Amino acid sequence: VGLGACGGGDPGAPNGGGGGFTAKVDGVSWEALPISIAANAIAGLPGALLVLGTDNSTGSSRSITITLQNISGPGTYALGVGSDVIGGIGLYGEAGEGWITENTGMAGTVILTTLTADRIAGTFEYDADPGNNNNVGGTRRVTQGRFDLPFTGTLVPVPANVGSKVIATFGDDPYNAWSVNGLLQD
C-alpha cells in the first residue's frame, strides 16, 4: 500500500489540493490525517482500488477503508458486494475493533465523480456490521463521506465480461445482488 500526501489539484481546496477525506461515523465527525491517507490502484486486480485513512481526533484511532473492484471509471457503486460484482466493501475500525459492510448488496454506495491517473474524488455512505472477533458489537453508520485525493498506481483495465451486476425492484423494495453466478444447462 502506498501512502500519499495531499497536493496538486485545486490550491484553494482544503489540504492544498484534493479536498481531503472526511465523514461522520454515528454522527461524530471524522477526518483522515493527511499522513495516513492512501488512494491507489491495487496492482494486478482488474478495476481494483482502495481509499483509506485514519483519524485520531477523539483520542482513539479510527479508520475508514473503501475497496472497489471491477470498476472502469466514475459512477455509482454498491458496497457490500463480493469480488465477482462491480462495487466493493466499506470497513470501519476503532481501537482494535472492526466493522464491515454486510454482503447484502445494499449496505451503501460510493459515487465516484472523478477517477484519473492522478486524482480520485467522490462521496460515500454505508452501514458496517461487527466483524469476526468484534467485542463491541453494534452497527456503525458512516455518512456524509467525501474524498478528493491524489491517486497513485495504474488502474488495471477491466476485461470484457468481468464483473457482474444484477439490480431489480420487488414491489417497492430495491434489490442489488452481492454475488452473481451463471449456470449453463443443455
PDB file of C-alpha atoms in Angstrom:
ATOM      1  CA  VAL A   1       0.000   0.000   0.000  1.00  0.00           C
ATOM      2  CA  GLY A   2       1.426   3.345  -0.981  1.00  0.00           C
ATOM      3  CA  LEU A   3       0.883   6.395   1.157  1.00  0.00           C
ATOM      4  CA  GLY A   4       0.006   9.683  -0.477  1.00  0.00           C
ATOM      5  CA  ALA A   5       0.015  13.187   0.850  1.00  0.00           C
ATOM      6  CA  CYS A   6      -2.437  15.817  -0.298  1.00  0.00           C
ATOM      7  CA  GLY A   7      -1.161  18.027  -3.067  1.00  0.00           C
ATOM      8  CA  GLY A   8      -1.834  19.062  -6.632  1.00  0.00           C
ATOM      9  CA  GLY A   9      -5.365  19.811  -7.732  1.00  0.00           C
ATOM     10  CA  ASP A  10      -7.191  22.948  -6.606  1.00  0.00           C
ATOM     11  CA  PRO A  11      -4.909  25.113  -4.444  1.00  0.00           C
ATOM     12  CA  GLY A  12      -7.974  26.694  -2.837  1.00  0.00           C
ATOM     13  CA  ALA A  13      -9.268  23.335  -1.638  1.00  0.00           C
ATOM     14  CA  PRO A  14      -8.612  22.083   1.905  1.00  0.00           C
ATOM     15  CA  ASN A  15      -5.260  20.381   2.469  1.00  0.00           C
ATOM     16  CA  GLY A  16      -3.704  22.207  -0.505  1.00  0.00           C
ATOM     17  CA  GLY A  17      -5.444  20.240  -3.227  1.00  0.00           C
ATOM     18  CA  GLY A  18      -7.763  17.409  -3.260  1.00  0.00           C
ATOM     19  CA  GLY A  19     -10.369  18.137  -0.576  1.00  0.00           C
ATOM     20  CA  GLY A  20      -9.157  15.594   1.929  1.00  0.00           C
ATOM     21  CA  PHE A  21     -11.041  12.608   3.283  1.00  0.00           C
ATOM     22  CA  THR A  22     -13.938  13.215   5.709  1.00  0.00           C
ATOM     23  CA  ALA A  23     -17.120  11.558   7.003  1.00  0.00           C
ATOM     24  CA  LYS A  24     -19.352  11.198  10.036  1.00  0.00           C
ATOM     25  CA  VAL A  25     -19.428   7.939  11.982  1.00  0.00           C
ATOM     26  CA  ASP A  26     -22.581   7.574  14.065  1.00  0.00           C
ATOM     27  CA  GLY A  27     -22.913  11.371  13.808  1.00  0.00           C
ATOM     28  CA  VAL A  28     -19.350  12.116  15.033  1.00  0.00           C
ATOM     29  CA  SER A  29     -17.060  13.969  12.611  1.00  0.00           C
ATOM     30  CA  TRP A  30     -14.136  12.025  11.174  1.00  0.00           C
ATOM     31  CA  GLU A  31     -11.245  13.463   9.126  1.00  0.00           C
ATOM     32  CA  ALA A  32      -8.245  11.458   7.962  1.00  0.00           C
ATOM     33  CA  LEU A  33      -4.836  12.756   8.910  1.00  0.00           C
ATOM     34  CA  PRO A  34      -3.017  13.666   5.663  1.00  0.00           C
ATOM     35  CA  ILE A  35      -0.075  11.412   6.556  1.00  0.00           C
ATOM     36  CA  SER A  36      -2.428   8.417   6.927  1.00  0.00           C
ATOM     37  CA  ILE A  37      -4.191   8.687   3.563  1.00  0.00           C
ATOM     38  CA  ALA A  38      -3.708   6.232   0.719  1.00  0.00           C
ATOM     39  CA  ALA A  39      -5.692   6.299  -2.516  1.00  0.00           C
ATOM     40  CA  ASN A  40      -4.293   3.902  -5.058  1.00  0.00           C
ATOM     41  CA  ALA A  41      -4.863   1.159  -7.586  1.00  0.00           C
ATOM     42  CA  ILE A  42      -4.415  -2.420  -6.372  1.00  0.00           C
ATOM     43  CA  ALA A  43      -1.740  -3.968  -8.580  1.00  0.00           C
ATOM     44  CA  GLY A  44      -2.783  -6.910 -10.719  1.00  0.00           C
ATOM     45  CA  LEU A  45      -6.527  -6.830  -9.983  1.00  0.00           C
ATOM     46  CA  PRO A  46      -8.865  -5.539 -12.730  1.00  0.00           C
ATOM     47  CA  GLY A  47     -10.512  -2.232 -11.834  1.00  0.00           C
ATOM     48  CA  ALA A  48      -9.456  -2.531  -8.178  1.00  0.00           C
ATOM     49  CA  LEU A  49      -8.603   0.386  -5.922  1.00  0.00           C
ATOM     50  CA  LEU A  50      -8.641   1.427  -2.300  1.00  0.00           C
ATOM     51  CA  VAL A  51      -9.056   4.628  -0.342  1.00  0.00           C
ATOM     52  CA  LEU A  52      -8.076   4.584   3.322  1.00  0.00           C
ATOM     53  CA  GLY A  53      -7.237   6.924   6.153  1.00  0.00           C
ATOM     54  CA  THR A  54      -7.072   7.263   9.929  1.00  0.00           C
ATOM     55  CA  ASP A  55      -8.331   9.943  12.331  1.00  0.00           C
ATOM     56  CA  ASN A  56      -7.023  10.340  15.903  1.00  0.00           C
ATOM     57  CA  SER A  57      -9.010  13.459  16.884  1.00  0.00           C
ATOM     58  CA  THR A  58     -11.110  11.656  19.528  1.00  0.00           C
ATOM     59  CA  GLY A  59      -8.066  10.161  21.251  1.00  0.00           C
ATOM     60  CA  SER A  60      -8.780   6.779  19.688  1.00  0.00           C
ATOM     61  CA  SER A  61      -7.515   5.634  16.291  1.00  0.00           C
ATOM     62  CA  ARG A  62     -10.488   5.466  13.883  1.00  0.00           C
ATOM     63  CA  SER A  63     -10.001   4.298  10.283  1.00  0.00           C
ATOM     64  CA  ILE A  64     -12.130   4.093   7.153  1.00  0.00           C
ATOM     65  CA  THR A  65     -11.259   1.896   4.186  1.00  0.00           C
ATOM     66  CA  ILE A  66     -13.146   1.595   0.914  1.00  0.00           C
ATOM     67  CA  THR A  67     -12.133  -1.117  -1.545  1.00  0.00           C
ATOM     68  CA  LEU A  68     -13.657  -1.320  -5.029  1.00  0.00           C
ATOM     69  CA  GLN A  69     -13.247  -3.922  -7.778  1.00  0.00           C
ATOM     70  CA  ASN A  70     -14.263  -4.331 -11.429  1.00  0.00           C
ATOM     71  CA  ILE A  71     -14.700  -0.589 -11.979  1.00  0.00           C
ATOM     72  CA  SER A  72     -13.576   1.338 -15.022  1.00  0.00           C
ATOM     73  CA  GLY A  73     -14.359   4.963 -14.219  1.00  0.00           C
ATOM     74  CA  PRO A  74     -16.714   7.395 -12.489  1.00  0.00           C
ATOM     75  CA  GLY A  75     -20.119   6.032 -11.497  1.00  0.00           C
ATOM     76  CA  THR A  76     -22.243   4.812  -8.609  1.00  0.00           C
ATOM     77  CA  TYR A  77     -21.071   1.582  -6.999  1.00  0.00           C
ATOM     78  CA  ALA A  78     -22.726  -0.659  -4.402  1.00  0.00           C
ATOM     79  CA  LEU A  79     -20.960  -1.536  -1.157  1.00  0.00           C
ATOM     80  CA  GLY A  80     -21.456  -4.931   0.459  1.00  0.00           C
ATOM     81  CA  VAL A  81     -20.730  -6.985  -2.665  1.00  0.00           C
ATOM     82  CA  GLY A  82     -18.368  -9.842  -3.474  1.00  0.00           C
ATOM     83  CA  SER A  83     -15.323  -9.718  -5.728  1.00  0.00           C
ATOM     84  CA  ASP A  84     -17.305 -11.036  -8.724  1.00  0.00           C
ATOM     85  CA  VAL A  85     -19.630  -7.999  -8.670  1.00  0.00           C
ATOM     86  CA  ILE A  86     -18.974  -4.418  -9.763  1.00  0.00           C
ATOM     87  CA  GLY A  87     -18.615  -2.481  -6.480  1.00  0.00           C
ATOM     88  CA  GLY A  88     -16.870  -3.221  -3.213  1.00  0.00           C
ATOM     89  CA  ILE A  89     -16.788  -3.104   0.561  1.00  0.00           C
ATOM     90  CA  GLY A  90     -16.516  -0.483   3.278  1.00  0.00           C
ATOM     91  CA  LEU A  91     -14.711  -1.006   6.559  1.00  0.00           C
ATOM     92  CA  TYR A  92     -14.520   0.962   9.776  1.00  0.00           C
ATOM     93  CA  GLY A  93     -12.005   0.327  12.542  1.00  0.00           C
ATOM     94  CA  GLU A  94     -11.678   1.774  16.019  1.00  0.00           C
ATOM     95  CA  ALA A  95      -9.385   0.834  18.909  1.00  0.00           C
ATOM     96  CA  GLY A  96      -8.612  -2.624  17.529  1.00  0.00           C
ATOM     97  CA  GLU A  97     -12.237  -3.461  16.662  1.00  0.00           C
ATOM     98  CA  GLY A  98     -13.565  -3.777  13.109  1.00  0.00           C
ATOM     99  CA  TRP A  99     -16.832  -3.352  11.260  1.00  0.00           C
ATOM    100  CA  ILE A 100     -17.507  -4.308   7.618  1.00  0.00           C
ATOM    101  CA  THR A 101     -20.333  -3.899   5.130  1.00  0.00           C
ATOM    102  CA  GLU A 102     -22.547  -6.960   5.183  1.00  0.00           C
ATOM    103  CA  ASN A 103     -22.789  -8.974   1.951  1.00  0.00           C
ATOM    104  CA  THR A 104     -26.274  -7.856   1.004  1.00  0.00           C
ATOM    105  CA  GLY A 105     -25.540  -5.644  -1.999  1.00  0.00           C
ATOM    106  CA  MET A 106     -27.434  -2.908  -0.142  1.00  0.00           C
ATOM    107  CA  ALA A 107     -25.013  -1.816   2.625  1.00  0.00           C
ATOM    108  CA  GLY A 108     -24.209   1.523   0.998  1.00  0.00           C
ATOM    109  CA  THR A 109     -22.782   3.274  -2.038  1.00  0.00           C
ATOM    110  CA  VAL A 110     -19.741   5.078  -3.356  1.00  0.00           C
ATOM    111  CA  ILE A 111     -20.256   7.686  -6.044  1.00  0.00           C
ATOM    112  CA  LEU A 112     -17.005   8.312  -7.915  1.00  0.00           C
ATOM    113  CA  THR A 113     -17.186  11.717  -9.578  1.00  0.00           C
ATOM    114  CA  THR A 114     -13.539  11.782 -10.701  1.00  0.00           C
ATOM    115  CA  LEU A 115     -11.084   8.970 -11.429  1.00  0.00           C
ATOM    116  CA  THR A 116      -7.987   9.936 -13.403  1.00  0.00           C
ATOM    117  CA  ALA A 117      -4.381   8.772 -13.484  1.00  0.00           C
ATOM    118  CA  ASP A 118      -3.582  11.171 -10.617  1.00  0.00           C
ATOM    119  CA  ARG A 119      -6.860  12.104  -8.857  1.00  0.00           C
ATOM    120  CA  ILE A 120      -9.883  10.413  -7.272  1.00  0.00           C
ATOM    121  CA  ALA A 121     -12.944  12.162  -5.840  1.00  0.00           C
ATOM    122  CA  GLY A 122     -16.349  11.070  -4.671  1.00  0.00           C
ATOM    123  CA  THR A 123     -18.861  10.596  -1.889  1.00  0.00           C
ATOM    124  CA  PHE A 124     -19.874   7.563   0.155  1.00  0.00           C
ATOM    125  CA  GLU A 125     -22.102   6.215   2.892  1.00  0.00           C
ATOM    126  CA  TYR A 126     -22.574   2.779   4.352  1.00  0.00           C
ATOM    127  CA  ASP A 127     -23.631   0.693   7.332  1.00  0.00           C
ATOM    128  CA  ALA A 128     -20.947  -1.604   8.749  1.00  0.00           C
ATOM    129  CA  ASP A 129     -21.687  -4.582  10.961  1.00  0.00           C
ATOM    130  CA  PRO A 130     -19.313  -6.052  13.565  1.00  0.00           C
ATOM    131  CA  GLY A 131     -16.581  -8.188  12.035  1.00  0.00           C
ATOM    132  CA  ASN A 132     -15.373 -11.518  13.369  1.00  0.00           C
ATOM    133  CA  ASN A 133     -13.966 -11.259  16.893  1.00  0.00           C
ATOM    134  CA  ASN A 134     -15.507  -7.802  17.395  1.00  0.00           C
ATOM    135  CA  ASN A 135     -16.057  -7.399  21.150  1.00  0.00           C
ATOM    136  CA  VAL A 136     -18.042  -4.158  20.944  1.00  0.00           C
ATOM    137  CA  GLY A 137     -20.897  -5.039  18.576  1.00  0.00           C
ATOM    138  CA  GLY A 138     -23.489  -2.691  17.126  1.00  0.00           C
ATOM    139  CA  THR A 139     -23.695  -1.355  13.590  1.00  0.00           C
ATOM    140  CA  ARG A 140     -21.617   1.712  12.651  1.00  0.00           C
ATOM    141  CA  ARG A 141     -23.308   4.205  10.304  1.00  0.00           C
ATOM    142  CA  VAL A 142     -20.835   6.079   8.075  1.00  0.00           C
ATOM    143  CA  THR A 143     -22.475   9.128   6.435  1.00  0.00           C
ATOM    144  CA  GLN A 144     -21.565  12.341   4.606  1.00  0.00           C
ATOM    145  CA  GLY A 145     -18.341  10.741   3.367  1.00  0.00           C
ATOM    146  CA  ARG A 146     -16.240  12.733   0.903  1.00  0.00           C
ATOM    147  CA  PHE A 147     -12.794  12.349  -0.597  1.00  0.00           C
ATOM    148  CA  ASP A 148     -10.814  14.343  -3.133  1.00  0.00           C
ATOM    149  CA  LEU A 149      -7.305  12.936  -3.187  1.00  0.00           C
ATOM    150  CA  PRO A 150      -4.205  12.330  -5.245  1.00  0.00           C
ATOM    151  CA  PHE A 151      -4.406   8.859  -6.838  1.00  0.00           C
ATOM    152  CA  THR A 152      -1.390   6.623  -7.418  1.00  0.00           C
ATOM    153  CA  GLY A 153      -0.753   3.468  -9.366  1.00  0.00           C
ATOM    154  CA  THR A 154      -2.265   2.308 -12.615  1.00  0.00           C
ATOM    155  CA  LEU A 155      -5.813   1.000 -12.583  1.00  0.00           C
ATOM    156  CA  VAL A 156      -5.767  -2.350 -14.409  1.00  0.00           C
ATOM    157  CA  PRO A 157      -8.381  -2.282 -17.195  1.00  0.00           C
ATOM    158  CA  VAL A 158     -11.413  -4.486 -16.642  1.00  0.00           C
ATOM    159  CA  PRO A 159     -11.561  -7.165 -19.379  1.00  0.00           C
ATOM    160  CA  ALA A 160     -14.795  -7.726 -21.262  1.00  0.00           C
ATOM    161  CA  ASN A 161     -17.230  -9.954 -19.379  1.00  0.00           C
ATOM    162  CA  VAL A 162     -15.559  -9.439 -15.978  1.00  0.00           C
ATOM    163  CA  GLY A 163     -17.640  -8.094 -13.110  1.00  0.00           C
ATOM    164  CA  SER A 164     -21.383  -8.624 -12.826  1.00  0.00           C
ATOM    165  CA  LYS A 165     -24.327  -6.547 -11.738  1.00  0.00           C
ATOM    166  CA  VAL A 166     -27.927  -7.578 -11.108  1.00  0.00           C
ATOM    167  CA  ILE A 167     -30.395  -4.976  -9.870  1.00  0.00           C
ATOM    168  CA  ALA A 168     -34.167  -5.143  -9.576  1.00  0.00           C
ATOM    169  CA  THR A 169     -37.172  -3.814  -7.699  1.00  0.00           C
ATOM    170  CA  PHE A 170     -39.529  -6.183  -5.869  1.00  0.00           C
ATOM    171  CA  GLY A 171     -42.703  -4.267  -5.116  1.00  0.00           C
ATOM    172  CA  ASP A 172     -41.279  -1.072  -3.627  1.00  0.00           C
ATOM    173  CA  ASP A 173     -38.062  -2.712  -2.400  1.00  0.00           C
ATOM    174  CA  PRO A 174     -34.826  -2.232  -4.358  1.00  0.00           C
ATOM    175  CA  TYR A 175     -32.509  -5.201  -4.829  1.00  0.00           C
ATOM    176  CA  ASN A 176     -28.803  -5.343  -5.709  1.00  0.00           C
ATOM    177  CA  ALA A 177     -27.101  -8.751  -5.895  1.00  0.00           C
ATOM    178  CA  TRP A 178     -23.997  -9.137  -3.733  1.00  0.00           C
ATOM    179  CA  SER A 179     -22.815 -12.159  -5.744  1.00  0.00           C
ATOM    180  CA  VAL A 180     -23.683 -13.368  -9.245  1.00  0.00           C
ATOM    181  CA  ASN A 181     -23.231 -16.877 -10.639  1.00  0.00           C
ATOM    182  CA  GLY A 182     -24.285 -18.262 -14.001  1.00  0.00           C
ATOM    183  CA  LEU A 183     -25.296 -21.774 -14.910  1.00  0.00           C
ATOM    184  CA  LEU A 184     -25.475 -23.129 -18.454  1.00  0.00           C
ATOM    185  CA  GLN A 185     -27.585 -26.231 -18.981  1.00  0.00           C
ATOM    186  CA  ASP A 186     -28.239 -28.182 -22.153  1.00  0.00           C
TER     187      ASP A 186
END
